[in-house]
Tab-separated table of C-alpha atoms and ligand atoms in Angstrom:
chain	number	residue	atom	x	y	z
A	203	UNK	CA	-16.703	-26.897	-52.806
A	204	UNK	CA	-18.769	-28.535	-55.734
A	205	UNK	CA	-19.552	-26.584	-58.971
A	206	UNK	CA	-22.348	-26.833	-61.641
A	207	UNK	CA	-19.365	-27.952	-64.166
A	208	UNK	CA	-18.256	-30.961	-61.580
A	209	UNK	CA	-21.704	-32.444	-61.096
A	210	UNK	CA	-23.448	-32.594	-64.647
A	211	UNK	CA	-26.320	-35.199	-63.233
A	212	UNK	CA	-27.886	-33.050	-60.556
A	213	UNK	CA	-26.896	-29.403	-62.157
A	214	UNK	CA	-30.591	-28.100	-60.792
A	215	UNK	CA	-30.165	-29.375	-57.727
A	216	UNK	CA	-27.007	-27.908	-56.809
A	217	UNK	CA	-27.950	-24.770	-58.166
A	218	UNK	CA	-31.139	-24.805	-56.184
A	219	UNK	CA	-28.884	-25.614	-53.028
A	220	UNK	CA	-26.893	-22.309	-53.629
A	221	UNK	CA	-30.444	-20.360	-54.185
A	222	UNK	CA	-31.702	-21.541	-50.980
A	223	UNK	CA	-28.486	-20.884	-49.124
A	224	UNK	CA	-28.988	-17.238	-50.091
A	225	UNK	CA	-32.365	-16.965	-48.696
A	226	UNK	CA	-31.662	-18.716	-46.205
A	227	UNK	CA	-29.076	-16.514	-44.859
A	228	UNK	CA	-31.073	-13.118	-46.001
A	229	UNK	CA	-33.944	-14.603	-43.620
A	230	UNK	CA	-31.980	-15.095	-40.651
A	231	UNK	CA	-30.505	-11.377	-41.224
A	232	UNK	CA	-33.861	-10.034	-41.157
A	233	UNK	CA	-34.857	-11.891	-37.989
A	234	UNK	CA	-34.545	-8.752	-36.091
A	235	UNK	CA	-35.251	-10.123	-31.915
A	236	UNK	CA	-34.926	-13.438	-30.172
A	237	UNK	CA	-38.794	-14.512	-31.202
A	238	UNK	CA	-37.627	-14.287	-35.208
A	239	UNK	CA	-34.472	-15.595	-34.712
A	240	UNK	CA	-35.939	-18.936	-32.996
A	241	UNK	CA	-38.776	-19.176	-35.727
A	242	UNK	CA	-35.906	-18.787	-38.288
A	243	UNK	CA	-33.790	-21.924	-36.453
A	244	UNK	CA	-36.745	-24.060	-35.937
A	245	UNK	CA	-37.748	-23.789	-39.934
A	246	UNK	CA	-34.181	-23.907	-41.465
A	247	UNK	CA	-32.447	-26.197	-38.484
A	248	UNK	CA	-35.340	-27.976	-36.593
A	249	UNK	CA	-36.367	-31.652	-37.276
A	250	UNK	CA	-39.185	-30.543	-39.073
A	251	UNK	CA	-37.335	-28.404	-40.994
A	252	UNK	CA	-35.661	-27.371	-44.503
A	253	UNK	CA	-32.475	-28.603	-44.128
A	254	UNK	CA	-33.543	-31.769	-42.929
A	255	UNK	CA	-36.848	-32.334	-46.331
A	256	UNK	CA	-33.492	-31.344	-48.652
A	257	UNK	CA	-31.508	-34.280	-47.198
A	258	UNK	CA	-34.428	-36.465	-47.850
A	259	UNK	CA	-33.785	-35.240	-51.048
A	260	UNK	CA	-30.515	-37.261	-51.815
A	261	UNK	CA	-32.612	-40.418	-52.015
A	262	UNK	CA	-33.904	-38.941	-56.015
A	263	UNK	CA	-29.991	-38.612	-56.993
A	264	UNK	CA	-28.601	-41.129	-58.768
A	265	UNK	CA	-26.427	-43.060	-56.655
A	266	UNK	CA	-22.706	-41.592	-58.187
A	267	UNK	CA	-23.498	-37.777	-57.717
A	268	UNK	CA	-24.791	-38.667	-54.033
A	269	UNK	CA	-21.746	-38.114	-52.313
A	270	UNK	CA	-21.268	-34.641	-54.028
A	271	UNK	CA	-24.884	-33.916	-53.272
A	272	UNK	CA	-24.215	-34.911	-49.631
A	273	UNK	CA	-20.761	-32.950	-49.465
A	274	UNK	CA	-22.996	-29.997	-50.692
A	275	UNK	CA	-25.530	-30.332	-47.984
A	276	UNK	CA	-22.927	-30.694	-45.393
A	277	UNK	CA	-21.134	-27.591	-46.271
A	278	UNK	CA	-24.610	-25.964	-46.323
A	279	UNK	CA	-25.649	-27.195	-42.803
A	280	UNK	CA	-22.224	-25.695	-41.252
A	281	UNK	CA	-22.932	-22.400	-43.474
A	282	UNK	CA	-26.278	-22.195	-41.849
A	283	UNK	CA	-25.462	-23.223	-38.106
A	284	UNK	CA	-22.226	-20.753	-37.695
A	285	UNK	CA	-24.346	-17.864	-39.133
A	286	UNK	CA	-27.163	-18.967	-36.497
A	287	UNK	CA	-24.504	-18.781	-33.846
A	288	UNK	CA	-23.049	-15.897	-34.610
A	289	UNK	CA	-26.385	-13.888	-34.758
A	290	UNK	CA	-27.661	-15.244	-31.373
A	291	UNK	CA	-24.417	-13.948	-29.775
A	292	UNK	CA	-24.643	-10.532	-31.507
A	293	UNK	CA	-28.120	-10.277	-30.339
A	294	UNK	CA	-27.607	-11.448	-26.619
A	295	UNK	CA	-24.891	-8.876	-26.455
A	296	UNK	CA	-27.423	-6.197	-27.327
A	297	UNK	CA	-29.652	-6.909	-25.059
A	298	UNK	CA	-29.576	-5.094	-21.581
A	299	UNK	CA	-30.616	-1.459	-20.866
A	300	UNK	CA	-29.619	0.863	-23.870
A	301	UNK	CA	-26.246	2.724	-23.857
A	302	UNK	CA	-26.554	6.464	-22.182
A	303	UNK	CA	-23.619	8.064	-23.525
A	304	UNK	CA	-24.328	11.478	-21.821
A	305	UNK	CA	-24.342	9.800	-18.460
A	306	UNK	CA	-21.565	10.936	-16.113
A	307	UNK	CA	-18.573	7.721	-15.444
A	308	UNK	CA	-18.381	6.191	-11.862
A	309	UNK	CA	-15.730	8.868	-9.872
A	310	UNK	CA	-11.963	7.048	-9.297
A	311	UNK	CA	-11.827	6.777	-5.897
A	312	UNK	CA	-9.253	9.179	-4.566
A	313	UNK	CA	-6.451	7.762	-1.663
A	314	UNK	CA	-5.323	10.206	0.610
A	315	UNK	CA	-1.576	10.613	2.479
A	316	UNK	CA	-1.710	8.517	6.004
A	317	UNK	CA	-2.043	10.841	8.916
A	318	UNK	CA	1.569	9.089	10.122
A	319	UNK	CA	3.170	10.202	6.815
A	320	UNK	CA	1.707	13.564	7.011
A	321	UNK	CA	2.826	14.185	10.502
A	322	UNK	CA	6.318	13.044	9.571
A	323	UNK	CA	6.640	15.524	6.423
A	324	UNK	CA	5.320	18.295	9.065
A	325	UNK	CA	8.099	17.426	11.754
A	326	UNK	CA	10.426	17.117	8.961
A	327	UNK	CA	9.330	20.524	8.222
A	328	UNK	CA	9.777	22.211	11.804
A	329	UNK	CA	13.032	21.014	11.752
A	330	UNK	CA	14.695	21.540	8.616
A	331	UNK	CA	13.884	25.671	9.126
A	332	UNK	CA	15.889	25.088	12.530
A	333	UNK	CA	19.125	23.820	10.289
A	334	UNK	CA	18.479	20.141	10.889
A	335	UNK	CA	18.883	18.052	7.654
A	336	UNK	CA	17.543	14.415	7.165
A	337	UNK	CA	19.021	11.202	7.526
A	338	UNK	CA	18.255	7.338	7.196
A	339	UNK	CA	19.323	4.174	8.757
A	340	UNK	CA	18.161	0.203	7.901
A	341	UNK	CA	15.612	-0.985	10.270
A	342	UNK	CA	17.367	-4.784	10.437
A	343	UNK	CA	20.488	-3.764	12.179
A	344	UNK	CA	23.457	-5.338	14.287
A	345	UNK	CA	23.855	-5.187	18.260
A	346	UNK	CA	26.639	-2.474	17.856
A	347	UNK	CA	24.399	0.041	16.560
A	348	UNK	CA	21.341	-0.687	18.446
A	349	UNK	CA	23.591	-1.339	21.662
A	350	UNK	CA	27.240	-1.463	22.198
A	351	UNK	CA	28.186	2.037	20.716
A	352	UNK	CA	25.102	3.526	22.458
A	353	UNK	CA	26.865	2.706	25.858
A	354	UNK	CA	25.046	-0.542	26.272
A	355	UNK	CA	27.219	-3.321	27.359
A	356	UNK	CA	26.198	-6.603	26.625
A	357	UNK	CA	24.936	-7.462	30.420
A	358	UNK	CA	22.468	-4.308	30.083
A	359	UNK	CA	18.783	-5.382	30.611
A	360	UNK	CA	17.593	-3.797	27.372
A	361	UNK	CA	19.162	-6.227	25.674
A	362	UNK	CA	17.460	-9.209	26.814
A	363	UNK	CA	15.423	-11.351	24.026
A	364	UNK	CA	12.285	-10.341	25.885
A	365	UNK	CA	12.391	-6.717	24.941
A	366	UNK	CA	13.965	-7.207	21.085
A	367	UNK	CA	13.077	-8.835	17.760
A	368	UNK	CA	16.201	-10.816	17.444
A	369	UNK	CA	16.670	-12.406	13.870
A	370	UNK	CA	17.406	-15.978	12.743
A	371	UNK	CA	21.083	-16.027	11.287
A	372	UNK	CA	22.110	-12.930	12.982
A	373	UNK	CA	21.100	-9.121	13.443
A	374	UNK	CA	17.489	-7.504	14.889
A	375	UNK	CA	15.055	-5.096	14.228
A	376	UNK	CA	16.329	-1.669	15.662
A	377	UNK	CA	14.485	-0.865	18.737
A	378	UNK	CA	15.292	3.038	18.512
A	379	UNK	CA	16.248	5.634	16.105
A	380	UNK	CA	19.339	6.485	18.000
A	381	UNK	CA	20.976	3.655	15.741
A	382	UNK	CA	21.158	6.521	13.111
A	383	UNK	CA	23.248	8.568	15.465
A	384	UNK	CA	26.086	6.597	15.729
A	385	UNK	CA	25.836	5.595	11.832
A	386	UNK	CA	25.765	9.436	10.783
A	387	UNK	CA	28.555	10.248	13.337
A	388	UNK	CA	31.036	7.226	12.048
A	389	UNK	CA	30.399	8.821	8.249
A	390	UNK	CA	30.795	12.039	9.006
A	391	UNK	CA	32.854	14.809	11.211
A	392	UNK	CA	31.501	17.863	13.285
A	393	UNK	CA	29.514	19.950	13.671
A	394	UNK	CA	26.239	18.271	12.367
A	395	UNK	CA	22.496	18.625	12.916
A	396	UNK	CA	20.445	16.118	11.998
A	397	UNK	CA	17.015	14.423	12.321
A	398	UNK	CA	16.162	10.865	11.083
A	399	UNK	CA	12.157	10.033	11.381
A	400	UNK	CA	11.334	5.920	10.887
A	401	UNK	CA	10.079	2.488	12.006
A	402	UNK	CA	11.254	1.292	15.052
A	403	UNK	CA	10.046	-2.457	16.834
A	404	UNK	CA	9.409	-3.857	20.307
A	405	UNK	CA	7.366	-6.836	21.715
A	406	UNK	CA	5.679	-4.340	23.705
A	407	UNK	CA	1.855	-5.225	24.228
A	408	UNK	CA	-0.898	-3.392	22.654
A	409	UNK	CA	-2.831	-0.791	24.307
A	410	UNK	CA	-3.945	2.885	23.781
A	411	UNK	CA	-0.333	4.290	24.024
A	412	UNK	CA	1.836	1.386	22.767
A	413	UNK	CA	2.206	-0.729	19.810
A	414	UNK	CA	5.034	-3.091	18.603
A	415	UNK	CA	6.204	-1.108	15.771
A	416	UNK	CA	5.814	2.180	15.968
A	417	UNK	CA	8.176	5.534	14.973
A	418	UNK	CA	10.751	7.558	16.272
A	419	UNK	CA	11.937	10.428	15.281
A	420	UNK	CA	16.165	10.881	16.142
A	421	UNK	CA	17.545	14.378	16.539
A	422	UNK	CA	21.373	14.595	17.131
A	423	UNK	CA	23.324	18.173	17.145
A	424	UNK	CA	26.971	17.832	17.546
A	425	UNK	CA	28.977	21.357	18.028
A	426	UNK	CA	31.784	23.106	19.913
A	427	UNK	CA	29.837	24.739	22.933
A	428	UNK	CA	26.443	22.918	22.811
A	429	UNK	CA	24.262	23.139	26.319
A	430	UNK	CA	21.440	21.319	27.726
A	431	UNK	CA	20.022	25.198	26.908
A	432	UNK	CA	20.189	24.949	23.368
A	433	UNK	CA	18.490	21.199	23.598
A	434	UNK	CA	15.623	22.615	25.744
A	435	UNK	CA	15.209	25.556	23.263
A	436	UNK	CA	15.069	23.413	19.984
A	437	UNK	CA	12.644	20.842	21.680
A	438	UNK	CA	10.194	23.920	23.066
A	439	UNK	CA	10.518	25.637	19.438
A	440	UNK	CA	9.481	22.368	18.079
A	441	UNK	CA	6.490	21.915	20.375
A	442	UNK	CA	5.245	25.649	19.886
A	443	UNK	CA	5.554	25.704	15.858
A	444	UNK	CA	4.278	22.389	15.685
A	445	UNK	CA	1.255	22.587	17.982
A	446	UNK	CA	0.721	25.902	18.290
A	447	UNK	CA	2.097	28.696	21.614
A	448	UNK	CA	-0.262	27.108	23.737
A	449	UNK	CA	1.899	23.882	23.898
A	450	UNK	CA	2.725	22.911	27.320
A	451	UNK	CA	5.840	20.708	27.629
A	452	UNK	CA	8.051	19.738	30.572
A	453	UNK	CA	11.371	17.987	31.022
A	454	UNK	CA	12.213	15.336	33.645
A	455	UNK	CA	15.512	14.058	35.009
A	456	UNK	CA	15.726	10.274	33.521
A	457	UNK	CA	18.506	7.946	32.484
A	458	UNK	CA	19.677	6.994	29.035
A	459	UNK	CA	23.005	5.002	28.766
A	460	UNK	CA	24.045	7.703	25.573
A	461	UNK	CA	22.801	11.007	27.336
A	462	UNK	CA	24.291	12.632	30.422
A	463	UNK	CA	22.510	14.326	32.003
A	464	UNK	CA	19.489	12.984	30.052
A	465	UNK	CA	15.621	13.669	30.140
A	466	UNK	CA	11.855	12.502	29.677
A	467	UNK	CA	9.927	15.478	27.574
A	468	UNK	CA	5.962	15.113	28.153
A	469	UNK	CA	3.836	17.140	26.559
A	470	UNK	CA	0.422	18.368	28.396
A	471	UNK	CA	-2.691	17.054	26.461
A	472	UNK	CA	-6.443	15.819	26.558
A	473	UNK	CA	-6.557	12.180	27.286
A	474	UNK	CA	-10.513	10.749	27.672
A	475	UNK	CA	-11.274	14.205	28.243
A	476	UNK	CA	-8.968	14.960	31.056
A	477	UNK	CA	-5.407	17.159	30.572
A	478	UNK	CA	-2.489	14.764	31.226
A	479	UNK	CA	1.181	14.776	30.655
A	480	UNK	CA	1.937	12.538	28.069
A	481	UNK	CA	5.448	11.002	27.647
A	482	UNK	CA	6.933	11.976	24.284
A	483	UNK	CA	10.364	10.685	24.213
A	484	UNK	CA	13.529	11.427	25.788
A	485	UNK	CA	16.685	13.083	25.618
A	486	UNK	CA	19.960	14.593	27.116
A	487	UNK	CA	23.650	15.554	26.442
A	488	UNK	CA	25.844	13.077	24.275
A	489	UNK	CA	27.821	10.745	26.490
A	490	UNK	CA	31.825	11.185	26.022
A	491	UNK	CA	31.590	7.233	25.597
A	492	UNK	CA	29.206	7.525	22.784
A	493	UNK	CA	31.969	9.771	21.284
A	494	UNK	CA	34.693	7.893	21.739
A	495	UNK	CA	33.137	4.840	20.111
A	496	UNK	CA	32.689	6.996	16.987
A	497	UNK	CA	36.044	8.593	16.923
A	498	UNK	CA	35.167	12.355	18.259
A	499	UNK	CA	37.145	14.147	20.732
A	500	UNK	CA	34.758	14.319	23.356
A	501	UNK	CA	37.087	17.308	24.738
A	502	UNK	CA	36.597	19.006	21.980
A	503	UNK	CA	32.938	18.243	20.685
A	504	UNK	CA	29.850	18.411	22.625
A	505	UNK	CA	26.358	17.789	21.796
A	506	UNK	CA	22.700	16.831	22.637
A	507	UNK	CA	20.370	14.020	21.117
A	508	UNK	CA	16.541	13.468	21.850
A	509	UNK	CA	13.784	10.684	20.491
A	510	UNK	CA	10.295	11.229	20.100
A	511	UNK	CA	7.518	8.673	19.800
A	512	UNK	CA	5.750	10.210	16.344
A	513	UNK	CA	2.619	8.451	16.932
A	514	UNK	CA	2.322	10.328	20.035
A	515	UNK	CA	2.673	13.403	18.038
A	516	UNK	CA	0.471	12.589	15.325
A	517	UNK	CA	-2.093	11.505	18.452
A	518	UNK	CA	-1.532	15.230	20.343
A	519	UNK	CA	-2.264	17.315	17.110
A	520	UNK	CA	-4.677	15.283	15.670
A	521	UNK	CA	-6.834	14.248	18.822
A	522	UNK	CA	-6.756	10.665	18.410
A	523	UNK	CA	-7.100	8.462	21.830
A	524	UNK	CA	-6.010	5.029	20.493
A	525	UNK	CA	-2.738	4.412	18.793
A	526	UNK	CA	-4.275	1.441	17.644
A	527	UNK	CA	-6.714	3.240	15.014
A	528	UNK	CA	-3.278	4.396	13.214
A	529	UNK	CA	-2.746	0.636	12.037
A	530	UNK	CA	-6.345	-0.833	11.259
A	531	UNK	CA	-6.414	0.708	8.005
A	532	UNK	CA	-10.049	1.854	8.746
A	533	UNK	CA	-10.841	3.962	6.049
A	534	UNK	CA	-13.447	5.967	7.597
A	535	UNK	CA	-11.000	6.852	10.204
A	536	UNK	CA	-7.963	7.702	8.009
A	537	UNK	CA	-10.466	9.772	5.531
A	538	UNK	CA	-11.169	12.194	8.087
A	539	UNK	CA	-7.646	13.671	7.934
B	844	FA5	C1	14.261	5.815	23.696
B	844	FA5	O1	13.998	4.768	22.604
B	844	FA5	C2	15.538	6.698	23.503
B	844	FA5	N1	16.268	5.879	22.294
B	844	FA5	C3	14.931	8.224	22.949
B	844	FA5	C4	16.681	9.354	23.092
B	844	FA5	C5	17.240	9.329	21.952
B	844	FA5	C6	16.946	9.240	24.441
B	844	FA5	C7	18.185	10.214	22.436
B	844	FA5	C8	17.935	10.234	24.335
B	844	FA5	C9	18.895	10.601	23.646
B	844	FA5	P1	12.027	5.387	24.774
B	844	FA5	O2	12.449	3.946	24.844
B	844	FA5	O3	11.517	6.351	26.169
B	844	FA5	O4	13.713	6.309	24.631
B	844	FA5	O5	11.135	5.585	23.583
B	844	FA5	C10	11.143	7.338	22.768
B	844	FA5	C11	9.663	7.274	22.554
B	844	FA5	O6	9.332	6.407	21.331
B	844	FA5	C12	8.601	7.114	24.101
B	844	FA5	O7	8.809	8.396	25.050
B	844	FA5	C13	7.570	7.349	23.206
B	844	FA5	O8	6.668	8.391	22.499
B	844	FA5	C14	7.798	6.088	22.197
B	844	FA5	N2	7.558	4.721	22.681
B	844	FA5	C15	8.104	4.139	23.352
B	844	FA5	N3	7.744	2.369	23.019
B	844	FA5	C16	6.190	3.004	22.141
B	844	FA5	C17	5.490	2.229	21.987
B	844	FA5	N4	5.543	0.978	22.002
B	844	FA5	N5	4.726	2.131	21.001
B	844	FA5	C18	4.258	3.721	21.003
B	844	FA5	N6	5.399	4.609	21.627
B	844	FA5	C19	6.640	4.094	22.017
């Protein structure tokens, strides 16, 4: 900054520049709107403005004082340009509708539990009132748990690659929650009563009742003297508590390698306006070979097991006609539950 004391030959000019700077900044401060700002810019920074004519005054300075004068003029130019820029951006920030602090804020969107998660919680609730606890198992499994220990030897047709998602480098995505029966029995001594809800994977073609990833709930009860009557009573009790006293259920003889005897459980439900029997899952008495695989004595222990499709249960309870709707993530559909 050049001071009066340093530039004795042009004291009047320098002091007048200081004065001019004060005057310019004052004028800028009082330029309240866009038009006034523009007027100020033309008057001070424009091609015929005050700065230009002050620059031209340099010619009247003695040559040795011109550098000091030039320096002071450059400083003035920078100050005015910076002040103008800052006031202009303040001004544009203030444009737009005035802020109404009394307006209510935007409502924050509230999420909700997916209908399948809610169904799983409801299933757990009913079975836990019958003394079942929840067990978990991995979705990436090996063939011992998914087949071998469940009495499905290497030649079993369900082990075909076309019916399974085998993983590169070994392992597979489990096709049924029955894997958890084995894991639980390996780790604990009877008696026991567990359910295990979870995801399973099969390369099935998608249609109204099939998906390639779906949920099952496995049930397993092992004790002395367990009979088919206990299995039937447990499933009927579940159906009537979960769906209401009108729930209609039937068991058809069937075959699973890990239960003997085995049955399919069907539920009567409306399908496209007509009452129909829809398969919910499989069940049966635990096969002695399964007990042997986990080191239980089949002479001493008896048990029943079941595996139900959770999507079908949710569809029955909430009147959902197509399983695909559960996975499309259309908020308009999900919001209804
Ligand atoms: C089993 O998976 C046996 N593990 C069930 C079982 C457990 C039997 C314990 C005996 C003892 P299944 O393949 O039938 O069985 O499947 C059981 C249920 O899963 C079916 O009844 C159906 O409700 C559901 N399910 C099967 N495939 C699909 C699919 N692609 N999409 C949706 N649900 C399915």
